[in-house]
Short mmCIF file of C-alpha atoms and ligand atoms in Angstrom, two decimals:
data_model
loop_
_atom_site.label_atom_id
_atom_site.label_comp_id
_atom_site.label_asym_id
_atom_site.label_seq_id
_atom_site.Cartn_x
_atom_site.Cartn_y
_atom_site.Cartn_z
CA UNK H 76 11.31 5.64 -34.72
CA UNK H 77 8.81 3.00 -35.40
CA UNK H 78 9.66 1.36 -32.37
CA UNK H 79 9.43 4.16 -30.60
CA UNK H 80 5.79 4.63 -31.47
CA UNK H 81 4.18 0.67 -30.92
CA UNK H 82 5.25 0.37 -27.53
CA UNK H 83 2.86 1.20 -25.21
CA UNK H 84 3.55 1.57 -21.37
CA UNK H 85 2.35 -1.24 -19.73
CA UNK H 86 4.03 -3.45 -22.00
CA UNK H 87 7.10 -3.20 -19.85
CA UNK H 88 5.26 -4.08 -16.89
CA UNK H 89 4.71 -7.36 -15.39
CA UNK H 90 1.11 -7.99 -14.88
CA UNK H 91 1.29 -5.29 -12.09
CA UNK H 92 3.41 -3.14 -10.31
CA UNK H 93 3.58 -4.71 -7.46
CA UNK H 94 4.68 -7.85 -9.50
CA UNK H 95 7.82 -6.35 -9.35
CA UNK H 96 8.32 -6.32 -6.10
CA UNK H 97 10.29 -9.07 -4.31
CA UNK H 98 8.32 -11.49 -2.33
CA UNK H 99 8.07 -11.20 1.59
CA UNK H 100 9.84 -14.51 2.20
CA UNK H 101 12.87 -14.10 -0.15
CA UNK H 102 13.36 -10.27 1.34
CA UNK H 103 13.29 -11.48 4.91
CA UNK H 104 16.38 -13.70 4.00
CA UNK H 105 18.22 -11.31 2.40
CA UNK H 106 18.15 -8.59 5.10
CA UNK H 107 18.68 -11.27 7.52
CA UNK H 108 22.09 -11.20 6.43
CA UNK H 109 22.92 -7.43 6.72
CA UNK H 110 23.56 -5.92 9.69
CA UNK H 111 21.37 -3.01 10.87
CA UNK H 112 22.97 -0.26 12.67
CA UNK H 113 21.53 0.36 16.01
CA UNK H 114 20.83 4.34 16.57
CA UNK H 115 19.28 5.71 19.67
CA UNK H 116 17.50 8.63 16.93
CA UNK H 117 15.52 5.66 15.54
CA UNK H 118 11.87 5.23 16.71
CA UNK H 119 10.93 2.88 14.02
CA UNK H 120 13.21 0.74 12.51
CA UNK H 121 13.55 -2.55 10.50
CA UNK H 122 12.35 -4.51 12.78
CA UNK H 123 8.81 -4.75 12.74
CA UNK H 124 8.63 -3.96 8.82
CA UNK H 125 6.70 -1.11 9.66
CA UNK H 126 5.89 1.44 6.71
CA UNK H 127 8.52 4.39 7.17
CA UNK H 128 11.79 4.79 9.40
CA UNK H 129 11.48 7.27 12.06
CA UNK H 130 14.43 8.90 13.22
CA UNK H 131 13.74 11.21 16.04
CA UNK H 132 15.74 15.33 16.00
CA UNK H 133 14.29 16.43 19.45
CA UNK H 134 11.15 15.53 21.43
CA UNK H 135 8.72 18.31 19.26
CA UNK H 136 9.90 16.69 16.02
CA UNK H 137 11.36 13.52 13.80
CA UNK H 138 11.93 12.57 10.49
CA UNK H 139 9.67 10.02 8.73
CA UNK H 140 11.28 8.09 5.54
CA UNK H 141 10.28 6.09 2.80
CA UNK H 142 10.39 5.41 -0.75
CA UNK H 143 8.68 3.13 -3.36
CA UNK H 144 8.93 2.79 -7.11
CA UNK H 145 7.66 0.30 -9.55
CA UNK H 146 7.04 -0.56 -13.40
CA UNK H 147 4.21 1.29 -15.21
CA UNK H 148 0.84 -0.19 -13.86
CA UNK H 149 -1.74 1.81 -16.45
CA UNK H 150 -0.66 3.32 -20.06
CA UNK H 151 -1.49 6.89 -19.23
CA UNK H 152 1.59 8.11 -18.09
CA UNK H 153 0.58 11.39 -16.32
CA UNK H 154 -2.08 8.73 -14.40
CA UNK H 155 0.64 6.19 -14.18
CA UNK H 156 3.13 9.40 -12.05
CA UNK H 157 -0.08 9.85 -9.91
CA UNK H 158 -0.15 6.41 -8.59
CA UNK H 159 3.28 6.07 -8.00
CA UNK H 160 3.63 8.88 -5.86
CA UNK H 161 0.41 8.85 -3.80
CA UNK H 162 1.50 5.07 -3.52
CA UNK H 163 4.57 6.09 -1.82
CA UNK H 164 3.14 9.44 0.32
CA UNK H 165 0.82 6.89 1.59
CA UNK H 166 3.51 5.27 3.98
CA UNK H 167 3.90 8.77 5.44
CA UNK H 168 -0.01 8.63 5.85
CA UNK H 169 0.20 5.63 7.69
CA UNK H 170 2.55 6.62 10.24
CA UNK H 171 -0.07 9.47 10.84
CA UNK H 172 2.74 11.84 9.76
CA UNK H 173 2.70 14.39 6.97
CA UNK H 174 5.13 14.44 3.87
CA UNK H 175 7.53 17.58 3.23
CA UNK H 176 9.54 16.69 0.43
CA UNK H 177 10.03 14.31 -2.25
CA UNK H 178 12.32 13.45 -4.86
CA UNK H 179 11.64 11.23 -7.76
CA UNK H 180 13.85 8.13 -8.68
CA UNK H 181 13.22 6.77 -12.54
CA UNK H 182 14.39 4.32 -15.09
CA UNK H 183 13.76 5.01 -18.29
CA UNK H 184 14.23 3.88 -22.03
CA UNK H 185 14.78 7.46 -24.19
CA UNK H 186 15.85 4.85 -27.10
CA UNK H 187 12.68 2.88 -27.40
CA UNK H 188 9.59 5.10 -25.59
CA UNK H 189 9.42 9.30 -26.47
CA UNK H 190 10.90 11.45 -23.98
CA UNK H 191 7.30 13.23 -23.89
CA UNK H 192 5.68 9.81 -21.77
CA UNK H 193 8.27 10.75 -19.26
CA UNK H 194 7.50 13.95 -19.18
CA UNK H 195 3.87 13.04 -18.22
CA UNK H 196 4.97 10.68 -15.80
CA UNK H 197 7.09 13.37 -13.75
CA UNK H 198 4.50 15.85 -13.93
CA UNK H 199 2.01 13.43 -12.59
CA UNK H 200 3.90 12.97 -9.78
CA UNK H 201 4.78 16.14 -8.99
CA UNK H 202 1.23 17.35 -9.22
CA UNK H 203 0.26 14.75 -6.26
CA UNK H 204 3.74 15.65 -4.06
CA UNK H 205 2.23 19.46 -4.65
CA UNK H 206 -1.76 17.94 -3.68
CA UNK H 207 -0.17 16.62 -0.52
CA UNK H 208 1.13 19.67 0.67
CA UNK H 209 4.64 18.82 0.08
CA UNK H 210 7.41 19.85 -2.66
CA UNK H 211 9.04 18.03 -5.34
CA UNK H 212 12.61 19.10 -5.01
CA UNK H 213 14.95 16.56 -7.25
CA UNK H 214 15.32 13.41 -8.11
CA UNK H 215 17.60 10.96 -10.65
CA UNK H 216 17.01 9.06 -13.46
CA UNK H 217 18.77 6.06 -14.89
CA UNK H 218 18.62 4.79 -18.95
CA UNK H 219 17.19 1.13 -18.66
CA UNK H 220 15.32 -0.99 -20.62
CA UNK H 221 12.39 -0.90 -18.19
CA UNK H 222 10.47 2.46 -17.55
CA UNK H 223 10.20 2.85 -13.74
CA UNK H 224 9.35 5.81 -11.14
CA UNK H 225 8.52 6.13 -7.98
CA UNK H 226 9.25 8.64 -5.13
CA UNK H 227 11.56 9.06 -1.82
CA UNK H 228 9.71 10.80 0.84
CA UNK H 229 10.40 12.92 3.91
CA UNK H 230 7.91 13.58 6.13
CA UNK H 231 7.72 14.82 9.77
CA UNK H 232 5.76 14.21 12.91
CA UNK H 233 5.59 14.67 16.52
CA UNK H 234 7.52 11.41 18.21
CA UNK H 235 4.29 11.44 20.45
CA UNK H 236 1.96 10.79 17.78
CA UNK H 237 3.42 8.35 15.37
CA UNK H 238 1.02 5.21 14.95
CA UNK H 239 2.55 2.39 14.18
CA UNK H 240 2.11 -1.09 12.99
CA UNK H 241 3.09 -2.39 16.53
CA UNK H 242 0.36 -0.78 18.67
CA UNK H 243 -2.75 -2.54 18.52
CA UNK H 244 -4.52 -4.34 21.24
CA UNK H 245 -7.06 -7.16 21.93
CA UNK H 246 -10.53 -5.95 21.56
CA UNK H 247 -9.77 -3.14 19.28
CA UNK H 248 -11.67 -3.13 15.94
CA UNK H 249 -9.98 -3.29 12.70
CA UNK H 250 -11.08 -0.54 9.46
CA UNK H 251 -9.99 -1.24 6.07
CA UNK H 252 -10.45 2.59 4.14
CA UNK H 253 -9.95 1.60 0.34
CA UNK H 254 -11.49 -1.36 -1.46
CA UNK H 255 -9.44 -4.56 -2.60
CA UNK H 256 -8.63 -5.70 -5.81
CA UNK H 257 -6.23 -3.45 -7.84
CA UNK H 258 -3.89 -6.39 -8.61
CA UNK H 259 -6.34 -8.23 -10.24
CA UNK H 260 -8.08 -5.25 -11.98
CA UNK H 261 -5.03 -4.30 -13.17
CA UNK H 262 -4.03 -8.08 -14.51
CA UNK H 263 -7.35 -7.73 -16.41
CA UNK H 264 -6.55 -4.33 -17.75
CA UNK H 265 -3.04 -5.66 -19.43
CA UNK H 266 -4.97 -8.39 -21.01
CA UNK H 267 -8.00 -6.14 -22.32
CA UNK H 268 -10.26 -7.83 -19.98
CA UNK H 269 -11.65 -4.66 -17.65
CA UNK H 270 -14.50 -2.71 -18.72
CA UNK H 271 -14.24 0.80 -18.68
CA UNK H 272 -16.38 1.45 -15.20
CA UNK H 273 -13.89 -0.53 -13.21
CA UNK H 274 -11.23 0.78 -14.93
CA UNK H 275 -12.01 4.39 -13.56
CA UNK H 276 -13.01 2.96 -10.34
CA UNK H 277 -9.57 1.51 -9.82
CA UNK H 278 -7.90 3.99 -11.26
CA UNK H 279 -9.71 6.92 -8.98
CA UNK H 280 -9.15 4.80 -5.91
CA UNK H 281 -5.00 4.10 -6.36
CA UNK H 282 -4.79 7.91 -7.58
CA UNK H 283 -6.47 9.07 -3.92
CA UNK H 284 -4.03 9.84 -1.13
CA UNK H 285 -4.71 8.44 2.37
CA UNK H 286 -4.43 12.16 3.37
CA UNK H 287 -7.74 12.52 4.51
CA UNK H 288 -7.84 8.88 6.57
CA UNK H 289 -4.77 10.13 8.41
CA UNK H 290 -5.74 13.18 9.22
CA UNK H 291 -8.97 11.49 10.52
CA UNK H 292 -7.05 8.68 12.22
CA UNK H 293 -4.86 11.52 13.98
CA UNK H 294 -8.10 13.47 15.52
CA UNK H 295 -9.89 10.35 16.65
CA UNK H 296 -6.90 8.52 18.21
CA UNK H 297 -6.10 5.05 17.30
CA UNK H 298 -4.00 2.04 18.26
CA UNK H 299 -2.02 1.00 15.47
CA UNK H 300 -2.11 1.40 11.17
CA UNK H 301 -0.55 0.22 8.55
CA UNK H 302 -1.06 0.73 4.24
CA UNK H 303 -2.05 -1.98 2.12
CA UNK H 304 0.14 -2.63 -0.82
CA UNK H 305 2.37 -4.82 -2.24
CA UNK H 306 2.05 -8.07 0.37
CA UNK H 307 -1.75 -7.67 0.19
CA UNK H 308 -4.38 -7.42 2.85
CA UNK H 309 -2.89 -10.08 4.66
CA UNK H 310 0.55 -9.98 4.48
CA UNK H 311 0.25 -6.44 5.71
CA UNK H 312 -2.49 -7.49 8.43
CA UNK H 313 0.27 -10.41 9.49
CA UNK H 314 3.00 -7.78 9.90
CA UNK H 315 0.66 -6.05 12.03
CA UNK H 316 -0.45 -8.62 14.02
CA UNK H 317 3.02 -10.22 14.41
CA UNK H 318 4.32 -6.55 15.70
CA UNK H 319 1.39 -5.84 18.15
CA UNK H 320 2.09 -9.67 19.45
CA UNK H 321 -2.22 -10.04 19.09
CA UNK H 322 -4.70 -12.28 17.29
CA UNK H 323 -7.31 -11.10 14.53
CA UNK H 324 -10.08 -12.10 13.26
CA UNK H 325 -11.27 -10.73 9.46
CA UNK H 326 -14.98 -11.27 8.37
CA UNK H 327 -13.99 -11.65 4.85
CA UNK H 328 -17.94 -10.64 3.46
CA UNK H 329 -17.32 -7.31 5.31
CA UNK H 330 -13.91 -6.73 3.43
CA UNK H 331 -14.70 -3.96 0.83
CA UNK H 332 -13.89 -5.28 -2.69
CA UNK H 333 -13.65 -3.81 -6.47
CA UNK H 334 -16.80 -5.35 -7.71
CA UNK H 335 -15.38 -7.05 -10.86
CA UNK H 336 -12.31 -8.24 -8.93
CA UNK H 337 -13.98 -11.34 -7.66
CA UNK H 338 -15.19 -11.86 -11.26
CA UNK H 339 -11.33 -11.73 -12.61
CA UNK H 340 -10.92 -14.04 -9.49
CA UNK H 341 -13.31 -16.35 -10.28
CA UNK H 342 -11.80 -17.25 -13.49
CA UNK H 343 -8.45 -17.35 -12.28
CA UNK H 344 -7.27 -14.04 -13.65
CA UNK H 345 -4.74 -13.86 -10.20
CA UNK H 346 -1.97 -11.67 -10.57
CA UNK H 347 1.64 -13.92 -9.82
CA UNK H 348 2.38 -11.50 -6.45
CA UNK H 349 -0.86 -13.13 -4.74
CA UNK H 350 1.02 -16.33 -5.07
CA UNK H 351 4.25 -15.20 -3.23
CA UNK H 352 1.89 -13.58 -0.68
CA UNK H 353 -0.12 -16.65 -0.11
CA UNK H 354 3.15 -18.59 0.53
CA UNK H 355 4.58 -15.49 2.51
CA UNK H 356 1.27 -15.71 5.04
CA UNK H 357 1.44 -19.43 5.13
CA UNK H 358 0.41 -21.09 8.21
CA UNK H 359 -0.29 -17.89 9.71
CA UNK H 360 -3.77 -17.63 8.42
CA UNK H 361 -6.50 -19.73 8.77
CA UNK H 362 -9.69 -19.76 6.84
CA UNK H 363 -13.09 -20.96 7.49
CA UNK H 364 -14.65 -23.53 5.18
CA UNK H 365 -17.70 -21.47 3.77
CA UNK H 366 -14.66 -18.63 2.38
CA UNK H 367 -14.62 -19.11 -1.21
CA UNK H 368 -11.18 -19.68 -3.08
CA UNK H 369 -11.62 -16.27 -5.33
CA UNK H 370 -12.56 -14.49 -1.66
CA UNK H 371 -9.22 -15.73 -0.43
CA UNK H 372 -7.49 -14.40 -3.78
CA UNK H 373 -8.71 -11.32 -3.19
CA UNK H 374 -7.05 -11.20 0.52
CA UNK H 375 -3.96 -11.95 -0.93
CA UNK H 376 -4.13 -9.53 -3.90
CA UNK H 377 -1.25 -7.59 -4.25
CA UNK H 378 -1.99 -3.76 -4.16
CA UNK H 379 -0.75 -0.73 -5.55
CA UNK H 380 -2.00 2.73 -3.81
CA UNK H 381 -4.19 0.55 -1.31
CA UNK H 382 -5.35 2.17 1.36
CA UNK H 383 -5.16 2.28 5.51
CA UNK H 384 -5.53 -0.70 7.66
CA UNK H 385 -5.80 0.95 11.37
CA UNK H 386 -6.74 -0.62 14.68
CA UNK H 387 -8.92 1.40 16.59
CA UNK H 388 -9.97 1.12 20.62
CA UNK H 389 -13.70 -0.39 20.12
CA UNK H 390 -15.41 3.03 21.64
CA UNK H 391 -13.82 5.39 18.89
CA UNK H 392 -14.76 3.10 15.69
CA UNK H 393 -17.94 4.46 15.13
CA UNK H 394 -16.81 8.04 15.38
CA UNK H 395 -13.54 7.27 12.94
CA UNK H 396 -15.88 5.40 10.70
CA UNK H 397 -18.54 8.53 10.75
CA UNK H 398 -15.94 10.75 9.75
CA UNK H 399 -14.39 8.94 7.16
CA UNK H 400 -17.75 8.52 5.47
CA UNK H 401 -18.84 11.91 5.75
CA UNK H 402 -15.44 13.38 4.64
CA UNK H 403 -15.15 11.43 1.42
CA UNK H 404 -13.44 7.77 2.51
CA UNK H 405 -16.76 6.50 1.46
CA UNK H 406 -15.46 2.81 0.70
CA UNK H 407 -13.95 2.60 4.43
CA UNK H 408 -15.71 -0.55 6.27
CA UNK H 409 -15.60 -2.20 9.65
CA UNK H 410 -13.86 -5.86 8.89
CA UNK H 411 -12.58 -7.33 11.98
CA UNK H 412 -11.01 -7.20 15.29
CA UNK H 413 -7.99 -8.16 17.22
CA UNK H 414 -9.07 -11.15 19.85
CA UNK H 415 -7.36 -13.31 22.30
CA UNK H 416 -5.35 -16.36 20.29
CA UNK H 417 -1.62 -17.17 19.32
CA UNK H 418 0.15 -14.22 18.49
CA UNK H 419 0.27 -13.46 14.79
CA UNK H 420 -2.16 -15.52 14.11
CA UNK H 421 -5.11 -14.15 11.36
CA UNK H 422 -8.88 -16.28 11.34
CA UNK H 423 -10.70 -15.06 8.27
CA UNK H 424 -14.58 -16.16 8.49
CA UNK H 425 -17.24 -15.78 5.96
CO1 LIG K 201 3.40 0.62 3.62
CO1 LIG K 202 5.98 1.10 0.82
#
């Protein structure tokens, strides 16, 4: 019993959720090795490590899949639900699709944590499935020593209208719609460090779905999105870049950033996933002198609900950037564009 009652959630995570994850590098071994089956149903696939698989039913209509699930990443539990699953919708989101059902998947410890934090933690989730306009229909849950959840998704879409991470084209501009710097924030959080004003900050921004950007993204018209997560601005930005075979070039002081992130930065409060992502990106990014090292940690933070990278035709930013400021994606800022230059390849000025 008294074990039950000292453990607190975030104890079982590892810094942050996304810490969990398995680097970029390692994962592109691994499913190196295993053979993907070839379907002529499949409009997105494994190949460009885009966000969701879409598997097309007739021309009106396909299926759009995902799923995500990590450790805790705050000790609220309800809070902690409400992350995970707008975390995972938001792949959905960034296919410009829109989710239908969802089932939860969870690990859980009923011998050391009260049944009662998981009960917050499902209800969490289901509450954002049900603010997304989809339904919670199952799920399964495993006894571990680690708490986990997370969500599998089905969404659906026209075929016609799917954006994906492959579609963007020189002289398009790039819009970032949710700030950087969960990672660290939440690093700082597990070791007591955040104040209580970027705590809700963070918290408000991972518990938002990308509902509205996509929606947004859909009426305007654009070339190509993506959702930032677990590889970080610019691992996600390199598996953009690398599938729409351009060039891009980030103006890092444009980037919109949690405030106090930089701060954690600054004294080295980096969450471990940065590090894979750094050596996932590699050569693949270059950086001008004058970017500071805690601006380039920030680029490489890993994130957890982070929001949509899209690549717009030059003549509809200003319209897509309008509307996502005037319909409540007030954080969404202009930050680059996609030039001429070695495929793949990401320049990140001051
Ligand atoms: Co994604
Ligand atoms: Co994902």
């Amino acid at each position: 019993m008294s074990k039950k009652a000292s453990c607190k959630l975030t104890d079982f995570a590892v810094s942050c959720g996304c810490a969990a994850k398995v680097g970029g590098k390692v994962l592109r071994q691994i499913l190196a090795q295993v053979p993907q089956t070839a379907d002529n149903h499949l409009l997105v696939a494994l190949e460009n490590f885009d966000d969701a698989a879409v598997y097309e039913l007739n021309e009106e209509m396909a299926l759009v899949e995902t799923l995500d699930f990590f450790p805790p990443v705050v000790d609220d539990p309800y809070t902690f639900g409400q992350i995970a699953a707008a975390n995972a919708l938001s792949d959905i989101y960034a296919m410009g699709a829109e989710p239908l059902v969802a089932m939860a998947i969870v690990c859980f410890p009923t011998r050391t944590l009260s049944t009662d934090i998981l009960v917050a933690i499902l209800k969490g989730g289901a509450d954002k499935v049900r603010e997304a306009g989809a339904v919670m229909v199952g799920g399964h849950t495993v006894e571990d020593e680690r708490p986990m959840y997370g969500v599998v998704v089905t969404g659906k879409a026209k075929p016609k209208e799917i954006v994906t991470n492959a579609g963007a084209k020189k002289g398009d501009l790039l819009i970032l719609t949710k700030p950087l710097g969960t990672g660290i924030i939440i690093t700082a959080m597990k070791a007591g460090l955040a104040g209580p004003q970027e705590k809700d900050e963070v918290i408000a921004s991972m518990v938002a779905l990308n509902k509205t950007a996509s929606r947004i993204m859909l009426e305007v018209g654009v070339n190509a999105a993506t959702d930032i997560t677990g590889f970080g601005f610019l691992g996600h930005l390199l598996e953009l870049a690398t599938a729409s075979r351009v060039a891009v070039e980030i103006n890092s002081s444009k980037v919109p950033l949690f405030p106090a992130a930089i701060d954690h930065a600054r004294i080295g409060l980096i969450p471990e996933g940065a590090y894979r992502n750094r050596e996932f990106v590699g050569g693949r990014v270059r950086f001008a002198p004058q970017v500071d090292l805690a601006q380039e940690d920030l680029l490489f933070d890993p994130q957890t609900s982070g929001g949509l990278l899209i690549s717009v035709p030059p003549a509809k930013a200003e319209i897509l950037l309008e509307k996502l400021h005037q319909q409540g994606v007030e954080k969404a800022g202009l930050i680059g564009e996609v030039v001429s230059g070695e495929k793949g390849l990401i320049t990140v000025k001051k």
